[in-house]
mmCIF file of C-alpha atoms in Angstrom:
data_model
loop_
_atom_site.group_PDB
_atom_site.id
_atom_site.type_symbol
_atom_site.label_atom_id
_atom_site.label_comp_id
_atom_site.label_asym_id
_atom_site.label_seq_id
_atom_site.Cartn_x
_atom_site.Cartn_y
_atom_site.Cartn_z
ATOM 1 C CA UNK A 99 -0.101 -0.091 0.105
ATOM 2 C CA UNK A 100 2.896 2.531 1.200
ATOM 3 C CA UNK A 101 4.582 1.265 -2.624
ATOM 4 C CA UNK A 102 1.397 2.736 -4.264
ATOM 5 C CA UNK A 103 0.884 5.877 -2.534
ATOM 6 C CA UNK A 104 4.741 6.262 -3.283
ATOM 7 C CA UNK A 105 4.098 5.801 -7.191
ATOM 8 C CA UNK A 106 1.229 8.190 -6.934
ATOM 9 C CA UNK A 107 3.052 10.878 -5.305
ATOM 10 C CA UNK A 108 6.026 10.195 -7.544
ATOM 11 C CA UNK A 109 3.650 10.444 -10.988
ATOM 12 C CA UNK A 110 2.134 13.787 -9.045
ATOM 13 C CA UNK A 111 5.372 15.103 -8.540
ATOM 14 C CA UNK A 112 6.832 14.113 -11.972
ATOM 15 C CA UNK A 113 3.456 16.157 -13.537
ATOM 16 C CA UNK A 114 3.989 19.140 -11.810
ATOM 17 C CA UNK A 115 7.667 19.060 -12.635
ATOM 18 C CA UNK A 116 6.552 18.502 -16.276
ATOM 19 C CA UNK A 117 4.054 21.439 -16.070
ATOM 20 C CA UNK A 118 6.423 23.560 -14.724
ATOM 21 C CA UNK A 119 9.069 23.040 -17.398
ATOM 22 C CA UNK A 120 6.658 23.392 -20.003
ATOM 23 C CA UNK A 121 5.808 26.752 -18.358
ATOM 24 C CA UNK A 122 9.215 27.880 -18.509
ATOM 25 C CA UNK A 123 9.668 26.497 -22.279
ATOM 26 C CA UNK A 124 6.661 28.932 -22.983
ATOM 27 C CA UNK A 125 8.139 31.850 -21.119
ATOM 28 C CA UNK A 126 11.204 31.385 -23.250
ATOM 29 C CA UNK A 127 9.619 30.890 -26.440
ATOM 30 C CA UNK A 128 7.665 34.264 -25.825
ATOM 31 C CA UNK A 129 10.590 36.078 -24.518
ATOM 32 C CA UNK A 130 13.032 34.896 -27.620
ATOM 33 C CA UNK A 131 10.517 34.837 -30.044
ATOM 34 C CA UNK A 132 8.171 37.513 -28.941
ATOM 35 C CA UNK A 133 8.557 39.666 -31.929
ATOM 36 C CA UNK A 134 7.619 36.316 -34.004
ATOM 37 C CA UNK A 135 4.439 35.693 -31.958
ATOM 38 C CA UNK A 136 3.389 39.206 -32.459
ATOM 39 C CA UNK A 137 4.004 39.444 -35.961
ATOM 40 C CA UNK A 138 1.968 36.159 -36.047
ATOM 41 C CA UNK A 139 -1.183 37.878 -34.096
ATOM 42 C CA UNK A 140 -0.785 40.721 -36.387
ATOM 43 C CA UNK A 141 -1.606 38.172 -39.287
ATOM 44 C CA UNK A 142 -4.347 36.571 -37.268
ATOM 45 C CA UNK A 143 -5.661 40.174 -36.874
ATOM 46 C CA UNK A 144 -5.555 40.872 -40.841
ATOM 47 C CA UNK A 145 -7.004 37.729 -41.503
ATOM 48 C CA UNK A 146 -10.103 38.824 -39.187
ATOM 49 C CA UNK A 147 -10.307 41.966 -40.951
ATOM 50 C CA UNK A 148 -10.365 39.894 -44.369
ATOM 51 C CA UNK A 149 -13.061 37.761 -42.875
ATOM 52 C CA UNK A 150 -15.568 40.131 -41.963
ATOM 53 C CA UNK A 151 -16.449 41.354 -45.312
ATOM 54 C CA UNK A 152 -16.473 37.738 -46.472
ATOM 55 C CA UNK A 153 -18.981 36.796 -43.936
ATOM 56 C CA UNK A 154 -21.109 39.563 -45.092
ATOM 57 C CA UNK A 155 -20.994 38.254 -48.617
ATOM 58 C CA UNK A 156 -21.449 34.523 -47.493
ATOM 59 C CA UNK A 157 -24.355 34.956 -45.385
ATOM 60 C CA UNK A 158 -26.189 37.867 -46.785
ATOM 61 C CA UNK A 159 -25.610 37.510 -51.010
ATOM 62 C CA UNK A 160 -24.905 33.554 -50.847
ATOM 63 C CA UNK A 161 -21.248 34.152 -52.479
ATOM 64 C CA UNK A 162 -19.516 30.808 -52.256
ATOM 65 C CA UNK A 163 -16.260 30.959 -49.943
ATOM 66 C CA UNK A 164 -13.780 31.405 -52.382
ATOM 67 C CA UNK A 165 -15.725 33.867 -54.674
ATOM 68 C CA UNK A 166 -16.285 36.031 -51.531
ATOM 69 C CA UNK A 167 -12.371 35.652 -50.564
ATOM 70 C CA UNK A 168 -11.300 37.042 -54.419
ATOM 71 C CA UNK A 169 -13.669 39.730 -54.357
ATOM 72 C CA UNK A 170 -12.744 41.117 -51.014
ATOM 73 C CA UNK A 171 -9.070 41.244 -52.191
ATOM 74 C CA UNK A 172 -10.209 42.739 -55.487
ATOM 75 C CA UNK A 173 -11.697 45.418 -53.565
ATOM 76 C CA UNK A 174 -8.897 45.971 -51.046
ATOM 77 C CA UNK A 175 -6.468 45.946 -53.707
ATOM 78 C CA UNK A 176 -8.718 48.532 -55.483
ATOM 79 C CA UNK A 177 -9.398 50.881 -52.240
ATOM 80 C CA UNK A 178 -5.579 50.778 -51.458
ATOM 81 C CA UNK A 179 -4.539 51.695 -55.252
ATOM 82 C CA UNK A 180 -7.486 54.500 -55.376
ATOM 83 C CA UNK A 181 -6.316 56.050 -52.091
ATOM 84 C CA UNK A 182 -2.672 55.814 -53.371
ATOM 85 C CA UNK A 183 -3.417 57.967 -56.622
ATOM 86 C CA UNK A 184 -5.983 60.291 -55.183
ATOM 87 C CA UNK A 185 -4.897 60.658 -51.663
ATOM 88 C CA UNK A 186 -1.724 59.405 -51.009
ATOM 89 C CA UNK A 187 0.390 61.991 -52.979
ATOM 90 C CA UNK A 188 -1.055 64.920 -51.194
ATOM 91 C CA UNK A 189 -0.572 63.242 -48.001
ATOM 92 C CA UNK A 190 2.915 62.296 -48.598
ATOM 93 C CA UNK A 191 3.682 65.722 -49.797
ATOM 94 C CA UNK A 192 2.501 67.467 -46.570
ATOM 95 C CA UNK A 193 4.146 65.210 -44.395
ATOM 96 C CA UNK A 194 7.457 65.792 -46.437
ATOM 97 C CA UNK A 195 6.719 69.656 -45.754
ATOM 98 C CA UNK A 196 5.986 68.935 -42.008
ATOM 99 C CA UNK A 197 9.212 67.410 -41.559
ATOM 100 C CA UNK A 198 11.116 70.363 -43.473
ATOM 101 C CA UNK A 199 9.320 72.545 -41.216
ATOM 102 C CA UNK A 200 10.027 70.955 -37.865
ATOM 103 C CA UNK A 201 13.869 72.279 -37.482
ATOM 104 C CA UNK A 202 12.252 75.948 -37.754
ATOM 105 C CA UNK A 203 9.552 75.109 -35.382
ATOM 106 C CA UNK A 204 12.144 73.789 -32.910
ATOM 107 C CA UNK A 205 14.279 77.176 -33.331
ATOM 108 C CA UNK A 206 11.425 79.348 -32.726
ATOM 109 C CA UNK A 207 10.640 77.386 -29.470
ATOM 110 C CA UNK A 208 14.104 77.437 -28.572
ATOM 111 C CA UNK A 209 14.438 81.328 -28.742
ATOM 112 C CA UNK A 210 11.117 81.626 -27.131
ATOM 113 C CA UNK A 211 12.540 79.855 -24.041
ATOM 114 C CA UNK A 212 15.860 81.842 -24.079
ATOM 115 C CA UNK A 213 13.963 84.467 -23.506
ATOM 116 C CA UNK A 214 12.307 83.918 -20.423
ATOM 117 C CA UNK A 215 14.247 82.701 -17.136
ATOM 118 C CA UNK A 216 11.998 79.691 -16.695
ATOM 119 C CA UNK A 217 12.556 78.885 -20.217
ATOM 120 C CA UNK A 218 16.310 78.797 -19.582
ATOM 121 C CA UNK A 219 15.990 77.103 -16.625
ATOM 122 C CA UNK A 220 14.070 74.277 -18.397
ATOM 123 C CA UNK A 221 16.375 74.094 -20.932
ATOM 124 C CA UNK A 222 19.400 73.775 -18.799
ATOM 125 C CA UNK A 223 17.549 70.792 -17.207
ATOM 126 C CA UNK A 224 16.804 68.928 -20.780
ATOM 127 C CA UNK A 225 20.771 69.548 -21.699
ATOM 128 C CA UNK A 226 21.844 68.185 -18.342
ATOM 129 C CA UNK A 227 23.856 71.199 -17.730
ATOM 130 C CA UNK A 228 25.651 71.353 -21.098
ATOM 131 C CA UNK A 229 28.948 69.757 -21.958
ATOM 132 C CA UNK A 230 32.279 71.296 -22.038
ATOM 133 C CA UNK A 231 33.385 73.740 -24.911
ATOM 134 C CA UNK A 232 37.075 72.289 -25.507
ATOM 135 C CA UNK A 233 35.600 68.542 -24.965
ATOM 136 C CA UNK A 234 32.540 69.509 -27.113
ATOM 137 C CA UNK A 235 35.181 70.975 -29.628
ATOM 138 C CA UNK A 236 37.203 68.069 -29.758
ATOM 139 C CA UNK A 237 34.345 65.312 -30.441
ATOM 140 C CA UNK A 238 33.212 67.675 -33.006
ATOM 141 C CA UNK A 239 36.502 67.317 -34.728
ATOM 142 C CA UNK A 240 36.818 63.517 -34.293
ATOM 143 C CA UNK A 241 33.442 63.139 -35.469
ATOM 144 C CA UNK A 242 34.223 65.098 -38.534
ATOM 145 C CA UNK A 243 37.032 63.093 -39.403
ATOM 146 C CA UNK A 244 34.680 59.870 -39.309
ATOM 147 C CA UNK A 245 31.891 61.227 -40.940
ATOM 148 C CA UNK A 246 32.213 59.388 -44.342
ATOM 149 C CA UNK A 247 32.081 56.138 -42.437
ATOM 150 C CA UNK A 248 29.243 57.418 -40.283
ATOM 151 C CA UNK A 249 27.441 58.059 -43.215
ATOM 152 C CA UNK A 250 27.950 54.938 -44.884
ATOM 153 C CA UNK A 251 26.891 53.075 -41.333
ATOM 154 C CA UNK A 252 23.817 55.022 -41.391
ATOM 155 C CA UNK A 253 22.817 54.145 -44.710
ATOM 156 C CA UNK A 254 23.487 50.354 -44.196
ATOM 157 C CA UNK A 255 21.521 50.725 -41.256
ATOM 158 C CA UNK A 256 18.479 52.338 -42.915
ATOM 159 C CA UNK A 257 18.653 49.655 -45.667
ATOM 160 C CA UNK A 258 18.746 46.675 -43.066
ATOM 161 C CA UNK A 259 15.822 48.392 -41.236
ATOM 162 C CA UNK A 260 13.821 48.743 -44.515
ATOM 163 C CA UNK A 261 14.916 45.038 -45.262
ATOM 164 C CA UNK A 262 13.452 43.709 -41.833
ATOM 165 C CA UNK A 263 10.372 45.828 -42.209
ATOM 166 C CA UNK A 264 9.268 44.788 -45.444
ATOM 167 C CA UNK A 265 10.008 41.000 -44.699
ATOM 168 C CA UNK A 266 8.091 41.502 -41.251
ATOM 169 C CA UNK A 267 5.128 43.036 -43.631
ATOM 170 C CA UNK A 268 5.476 40.255 -46.008
ATOM 171 C CA UNK A 269 5.062 37.670 -43.316
ATOM 172 C CA UNK A 270 1.952 39.104 -42.093
ATOM 173 C CA UNK A 271 0.246 39.568 -45.120
ATOM 174 C CA UNK A 272 1.177 35.910 -46.458
ATOM 175 C CA UNK A 273 -0.002 34.675 -43.021
ATOM 176 C CA UNK A 274 -3.364 36.474 -43.235
ATOM 177 C CA UNK A 275 -4.202 35.740 -46.905
ATOM 178 C CA UNK A 276 -3.619 31.645 -45.915
ATOM 179 C CA UNK A 277 -5.698 32.166 -42.699
ATOM 180 C CA UNK A 278 -8.714 33.853 -44.296
ATOM 181 C CA UNK A 279 -8.649 31.427 -47.427
ATOM 182 C CA UNK A 280 -8.968 28.290 -45.092
ATOM 183 C CA UNK A 281 -9.554 29.274 -41.462
ATOM 184 C CA UNK A 282 -11.528 25.909 -40.639
ATOM 185 C CA UNK A 283 -8.534 24.271 -41.476
ATOM 186 C CA UNK A 284 -6.371 25.960 -38.852
ATOM 187 C CA UNK A 285 -9.133 26.254 -36.333
ATOM 188 C CA UNK A 286 -9.492 22.079 -36.366
ATOM 189 C CA UNK A 287 -5.646 22.037 -35.862
ATOM 190 C CA UNK A 288 -5.571 24.234 -33.074
ATOM 191 C CA UNK A 289 -8.852 22.348 -31.395
ATOM 192 C CA UNK A 290 -7.031 18.881 -31.650
ATOM 193 C CA UNK A 291 -4.637 19.913 -29.705
ATOM 194 C CA UNK A 292 -6.636 19.813 -26.432
ATOM 195 C CA UNK A 293 -7.572 16.622 -24.897
ATOM 196 C CA UNK A 294 -10.994 14.763 -26.501
ATOM 197 C CA UNK A 295 -12.909 15.681 -23.479
ATOM 198 C CA UNK A 296 -11.860 19.412 -23.935
ATOM 199 C CA UNK A 297 -12.094 19.979 -27.496
ATOM 200 C CA UNK A 298 -15.809 21.363 -27.858
ATOM 201 C CA UNK A 299 -15.031 24.028 -25.256
ATOM 202 C CA UNK A 300 -11.706 24.948 -26.755
ATOM 203 C CA UNK A 301 -13.755 25.346 -30.243
ATOM 204 C CA UNK A 302 -16.465 27.325 -28.616
ATOM 205 C CA UNK A 303 -13.585 29.627 -27.001
ATOM 206 C CA UNK A 304 -11.684 29.903 -30.307
ATOM 207 C CA UNK A 305 -14.834 31.051 -32.119
ATOM 208 C CA UNK A 306 -15.860 33.521 -29.394
ATOM 209 C CA UNK A 307 -12.181 34.722 -29.350
ATOM 210 C CA UNK A 308 -12.665 35.329 -33.353
ATOM 211 C CA UNK A 309 -15.921 37.092 -32.753
ATOM 212 C CA UNK A 310 -14.297 39.232 -29.957
ATOM 213 C CA UNK A 311 -11.172 40.142 -32.464
ATOM 214 C CA UNK A 312 -13.640 41.040 -35.485
ATOM 215 C CA UNK A 313 -15.885 43.232 -33.127
ATOM 216 C CA UNK A 314 -13.033 45.185 -31.627
ATOM 217 C CA UNK A 315 -11.268 45.734 -35.081
ATOM 218 C CA UNK A 316 -13.897 46.604 -37.142
ATOM 219 C CA UNK A 317 -14.983 49.252 -34.183
ATOM 220 C CA UNK A 318 -11.329 50.366 -33.882
ATOM 221 C CA UNK A 319 -11.222 51.148 -37.923
ATOM 222 C CA UNK A 320 -14.480 52.647 -38.003
ATOM 223 C CA UNK A 321 -13.338 55.113 -34.999
ATOM 224 C CA UNK A 322 -9.739 55.780 -37.031
ATOM 225 C CA UNK A 323 -12.007 56.732 -40.212
ATOM 226 C CA UNK A 324 -14.558 59.029 -38.069
ATOM 227 C CA UNK A 325 -11.662 60.749 -35.934
ATOM 228 C CA UNK A 326 -9.576 61.511 -38.846
ATOM 229 C CA UNK A 327 -12.393 62.687 -40.983
ATOM 230 C CA UNK A 328 -13.707 65.097 -37.874
ATOM 231 C CA UNK A 329 -9.826 66.371 -37.082
ATOM 232 C CA UNK A 330 -9.218 67.079 -40.832
ATOM 233 C CA UNK A 331 -12.694 69.148 -40.859
ATOM 234 C CA UNK A 332 -11.654 70.686 -37.671
ATOM 235 C CA UNK A 333 -8.216 71.970 -38.705
ATOM 236 C CA UNK A 334 -9.561 73.047 -42.163
ATOM 237 C CA UNK A 335 -12.137 75.337 -40.537
ATOM 238 C CA UNK A 336 -9.408 76.577 -38.168
ATOM 239 C CA UNK A 337 -6.714 77.286 -41.255
ATOM 240 C CA UNK A 338 -4.105 74.983 -39.858
ATOM 241 C CA UNK A 339 -1.652 74.304 -42.642
ATOM 242 C CA UNK A 340 -1.112 70.733 -43.629
ATOM 243 C CA UNK A 341 -4.622 69.658 -42.470
ATOM 244 C CA UNK A 342 -4.755 66.249 -44.613
ATOM 245 C CA UNK A 343 -1.360 64.817 -43.244
ATOM 246 C CA UNK A 344 -2.251 65.819 -39.766
ATOM 247 C CA UNK A 345 -5.445 64.162 -39.941
ATOM 248 C CA UNK A 346 -4.152 61.089 -41.376
ATOM 249 C CA UNK A 347 -1.892 60.854 -38.684
ATOM 250 C CA UNK A 348 -4.641 61.418 -36.235
ATOM 251 C CA UNK A 349 -6.591 58.548 -37.481
ATOM 252 C CA UNK A 350 -3.456 55.703 -37.760
ATOM 253 C CA UNK A 351 -2.785 56.654 -33.841
ATOM 254 C CA UNK A 352 -6.345 56.176 -33.109
ATOM 255 C CA UNK A 353 -5.434 52.387 -33.295
ATOM 256 C CA UNK A 354 -3.911 52.540 -29.942
ATOM 257 C CA UNK A 355 -6.627 53.448 -27.561
ATOM 258 C CA UNK A 356 -6.438 56.356 -24.570
ATOM 259 C CA UNK A 357 -2.463 56.756 -25.627
ATOM 260 C CA UNK A 358 -2.895 57.047 -29.479
ATOM 261 C CA UNK A 359 -5.219 60.137 -29.739
ATOM 262 C CA UNK A 360 -3.066 62.057 -27.342
ATOM 263 C CA UNK A 361 0.233 61.314 -29.616
ATOM 264 C CA UNK A 362 -1.730 61.971 -32.989
ATOM 265 C CA UNK A 363 -2.331 65.708 -31.829
ATOM 266 C CA UNK A 364 1.417 66.231 -30.877
ATOM 267 C CA UNK A 365 2.238 67.448 -34.448
ATOM 268 C CA UNK A 366 -0.958 69.759 -34.404
ATOM 269 C CA UNK A 367 0.072 71.434 -31.523
ATOM 270 C CA UNK A 368 3.344 72.118 -32.978
ATOM 271 C CA UNK A 369 1.940 73.268 -36.035
ATOM 272 C CA UNK A 370 -0.823 75.284 -34.361
ATOM 273 C CA UNK A 371 2.003 76.691 -32.242
ATOM 274 C CA UNK A 372 3.865 78.402 -35.127
ATOM 275 C CA UNK A 373 0.418 80.034 -35.903
ATOM 276 C CA UNK A 374 0.077 81.940 -32.495
ATOM 277 C CA UNK A 375 -1.488 81.525 -29.095
ATOM 278 C CA UNK A 376 -5.128 81.803 -30.707
ATOM 279 C CA UNK A 377 -4.374 79.066 -32.970
ATOM 280 C CA UNK A 378 -2.699 77.024 -30.122
ATOM 281 C CA UNK A 379 -5.980 77.607 -27.909
ATOM 282 C CA UNK A 380 -8.552 76.768 -30.791
ATOM 283 C CA UNK A 381 -6.630 73.271 -31.363
ATOM 284 C CA UNK A 382 -6.901 72.544 -27.727
ATOM 285 C CA UNK A 383 -10.401 73.196 -27.974
ATOM 286 C CA UNK A 384 -10.983 71.100 -31.046
ATOM 287 C CA UNK A 385 -8.883 68.321 -29.036
ATOM 288 C CA UNK A 386 -11.315 68.240 -26.049
ATOM 289 C CA UNK A 387 -14.369 68.302 -28.386
ATOM 290 C CA UNK A 388 -13.280 65.358 -30.375
ATOM 291 C CA UNK A 389 -12.536 63.336 -27.485
ATOM 292 C CA UNK A 390 -15.667 64.406 -26.336
ATOM 293 C CA UNK A 391 -17.732 63.112 -29.259
ATOM 294 C CA UNK A 392 -15.572 59.975 -29.429
ATOM 295 C CA UNK A 393 -15.923 59.013 -25.757
ATOM 296 C CA UNK A 394 -19.755 59.642 -25.721
ATOM 297 C CA UNK A 395 -20.898 58.973 -29.212
ATOM 298 C CA UNK A 396 -18.732 57.050 -31.315
ATOM 299 C CA UNK A 397 -17.141 54.622 -28.904
ATOM 300 C CA UNK A 398 -20.514 53.664 -27.251
ATOM 301 C CA UNK A 399 -22.417 53.489 -30.579
ATOM 302 C CA UNK A 400 -19.762 51.648 -32.384
ATOM 303 C CA UNK A 401 -18.086 49.262 -29.965
ATOM 304 C CA UNK A 402 -21.431 48.281 -28.122
ATOM 305 C CA UNK A 403 -21.081 44.587 -29.110
ATOM 306 C CA UNK A 404 -17.392 44.618 -28.919
ATOM 307 C CA UNK A 405 -15.210 43.394 -25.855
ATOM 308 C CA UNK A 406 -15.647 46.540 -23.062
ATOM 309 C CA UNK A 407 -12.198 46.511 -21.320
ATOM 310 C CA UNK A 408 -11.681 48.582 -18.347
ATOM 311 C CA UNK A 409 -9.272 51.762 -19.079
ATOM 312 C CA UNK A 410 -6.802 50.446 -16.386
ATOM 313 C CA UNK A 411 -6.188 47.196 -18.590
ATOM 314 C CA UNK A 412 -5.923 48.960 -21.653
ATOM 315 C CA UNK A 413 -3.375 51.483 -20.386
ATOM 316 C CA UNK A 414 -1.570 48.262 -18.958
ATOM 317 C CA UNK A 415 -1.651 46.607 -21.772
ATOM 318 C CA UNK A 416 -0.320 49.494 -23.732
ATOM 319 C CA UNK A 417 2.936 50.275 -21.365
ATOM 320 C CA UNK A 418 3.383 46.310 -20.852
ATOM 321 C CA UNK A 419 3.469 45.820 -24.644
ATOM 322 C CA UNK A 420 5.795 48.435 -25.382
ATOM 323 C CA UNK A 421 8.158 47.543 -22.386
ATOM 324 C CA UNK A 422 8.374 44.033 -23.547
ATOM 325 C CA UNK A 423 8.396 44.199 -27.526
ATOM 326 C CA UNK A 424 8.813 47.929 -28.101
ATOM 327 C CA UNK A 425 6.342 49.527 -30.524
ATOM 328 C CA UNK A 426 4.857 46.613 -31.950
ATOM 329 C CA UNK A 427 3.920 45.654 -28.327
ATOM 330 C CA UNK A 428 2.312 49.145 -28.142
ATOM 331 C CA UNK A 429 0.264 48.643 -31.378
ATOM 332 C CA UNK A 430 -0.924 44.915 -30.635
ATOM 333 C CA UNK A 431 -1.127 45.294 -26.804
ATOM 334 C CA UNK A 432 -4.720 46.148 -26.375
ATOM 335 C CA UNK A 433 -6.067 43.531 -28.956
ATOM 336 C CA UNK A 434 -4.021 40.750 -27.105
ATOM 337 C CA UNK A 435 -5.366 41.956 -23.921
ATOM 338 C CA UNK A 436 -8.854 41.882 -25.167
ATOM 339 C CA UNK A 437 -8.194 38.000 -26.082
ATOM 340 C CA UNK A 438 -6.841 37.153 -22.626
ATOM 341 C CA UNK A 439 -9.515 39.316 -21.023
ATOM 342 C CA UNK A 440 -12.345 36.958 -22.795
ATOM 343 C CA UNK A 441 -10.357 33.953 -22.359
ATOM 344 C CA UNK A 442 -10.212 34.302 -18.577
ATOM 345 C CA UNK A 443 -13.811 35.081 -18.265
ATOM 346 C CA UNK A 444 -14.973 32.202 -20.407
ATOM 347 C CA UNK A 445 -12.424 29.266 -18.884
ATOM 348 C CA UNK A 446 -12.346 30.629 -15.577
ATOM 349 C CA UNK A 447 -14.856 32.903 -14.166
ATOM 350 C CA UNK A 448 -17.679 30.842 -16.040
ATOM 351 C CA UNK A 449 -16.363 27.369 -16.283
ATOM 352 C CA UNK A 450 -14.263 27.010 -12.665
ATOM 353 C CA UNK A 451 -15.989 29.631 -10.762
ATOM 354 C CA UNK A 452 -19.300 29.032 -12.092
ATOM 355 C CA UNK A 453 -20.320 32.587 -12.396
ATOM 356 C CA UNK A 454 -22.547 34.304 -14.898
ATOM 357 C CA UNK A 455 -20.495 36.184 -17.439
ATOM 358 C CA UNK A 456 -21.069 38.276 -20.895
ATOM 359 C CA UNK A 457 -19.258 37.803 -23.735
ATOM 360 C CA UNK A 458 -19.121 40.307 -26.965
ATOM 361 C CA UNK A 459 -20.865 39.266 -30.009
ATOM 362 C CA UNK A 460 -24.070 37.760 -28.089
ATOM 363 C CA UNK A 461 -27.110 38.877 -27.013
ATOM 364 C CA UNK A 462 -27.098 36.380 -23.935
ATOM 365 C CA UNK A 463 -24.649 35.862 -21.401
ATOM 366 C CA UNK A 464 -22.745 33.084 -21.448
#
């Protein structure tokens, strides 16, 4: 009897040891292969975006799956090409003009601060007390002697970054195209990784996560479009230069909740400051008005069927993603948190604790 108990304890210990080792392996994969996992998740998000109009064509219009797939791809390419021809050149031109204006705007701001005591104190804090004149001159001379090699190194680094970016983008697009073409194949493969008794619940969870991501993404894209349009109209009314490029940037930044809208308005504030104090004040009013419209009208209306993440979790997801994985983590932190949030609600709060939970995309609670 003692021998049997000893065998049971040994198996239990080995089981816990296996779980610990598996957890360590998963942590190592996330830590060392985090970028690849994030890119794969970005591919899943893109596939979800493609699946949304495909589902409409299949359910409402009776399109066969492959015909709906081809139709969505043709429409997407048409929209991108049309945007590139009609709006893209103007946006690129205004963005380049803004970049050319930035040094002058910085010089004006520096002159403004130098004329005030508090400004000189602030600049001294930013500069860290300044560098020694002779040491600075010596460093400048040394840098001048190696300027050619530095330029070559900078060009090589820029080309390397461009190559990596294009490769990552191609990986995301290709993965999304395969996932959107045959999603059931990958769903079945994922569900089969679970024990037979848990496969049904695993399939339900995967389906619910797909609905969650689709609702969040469609709502976020609609917010990006509407916020960009409202910002552009407001900037045109206020007479702020480069309104199209600035509004386009605001729309892009809207993808990152809470933090993105603030970052998106920074170039607008810089441009308004060059126009005078009155323009700066009106831009501040425009920001408050758009945020009120977004928070009280657009967000409740558009994302009423999406996952409702608490603001604390949203901010935590953005900063934690940025700390762990850089800019890509900032961009994808919120949808990742939405997936984790719904998974915990379904598999722990509902299945383990036995509590009733509400999940996005369903009329009745689970």
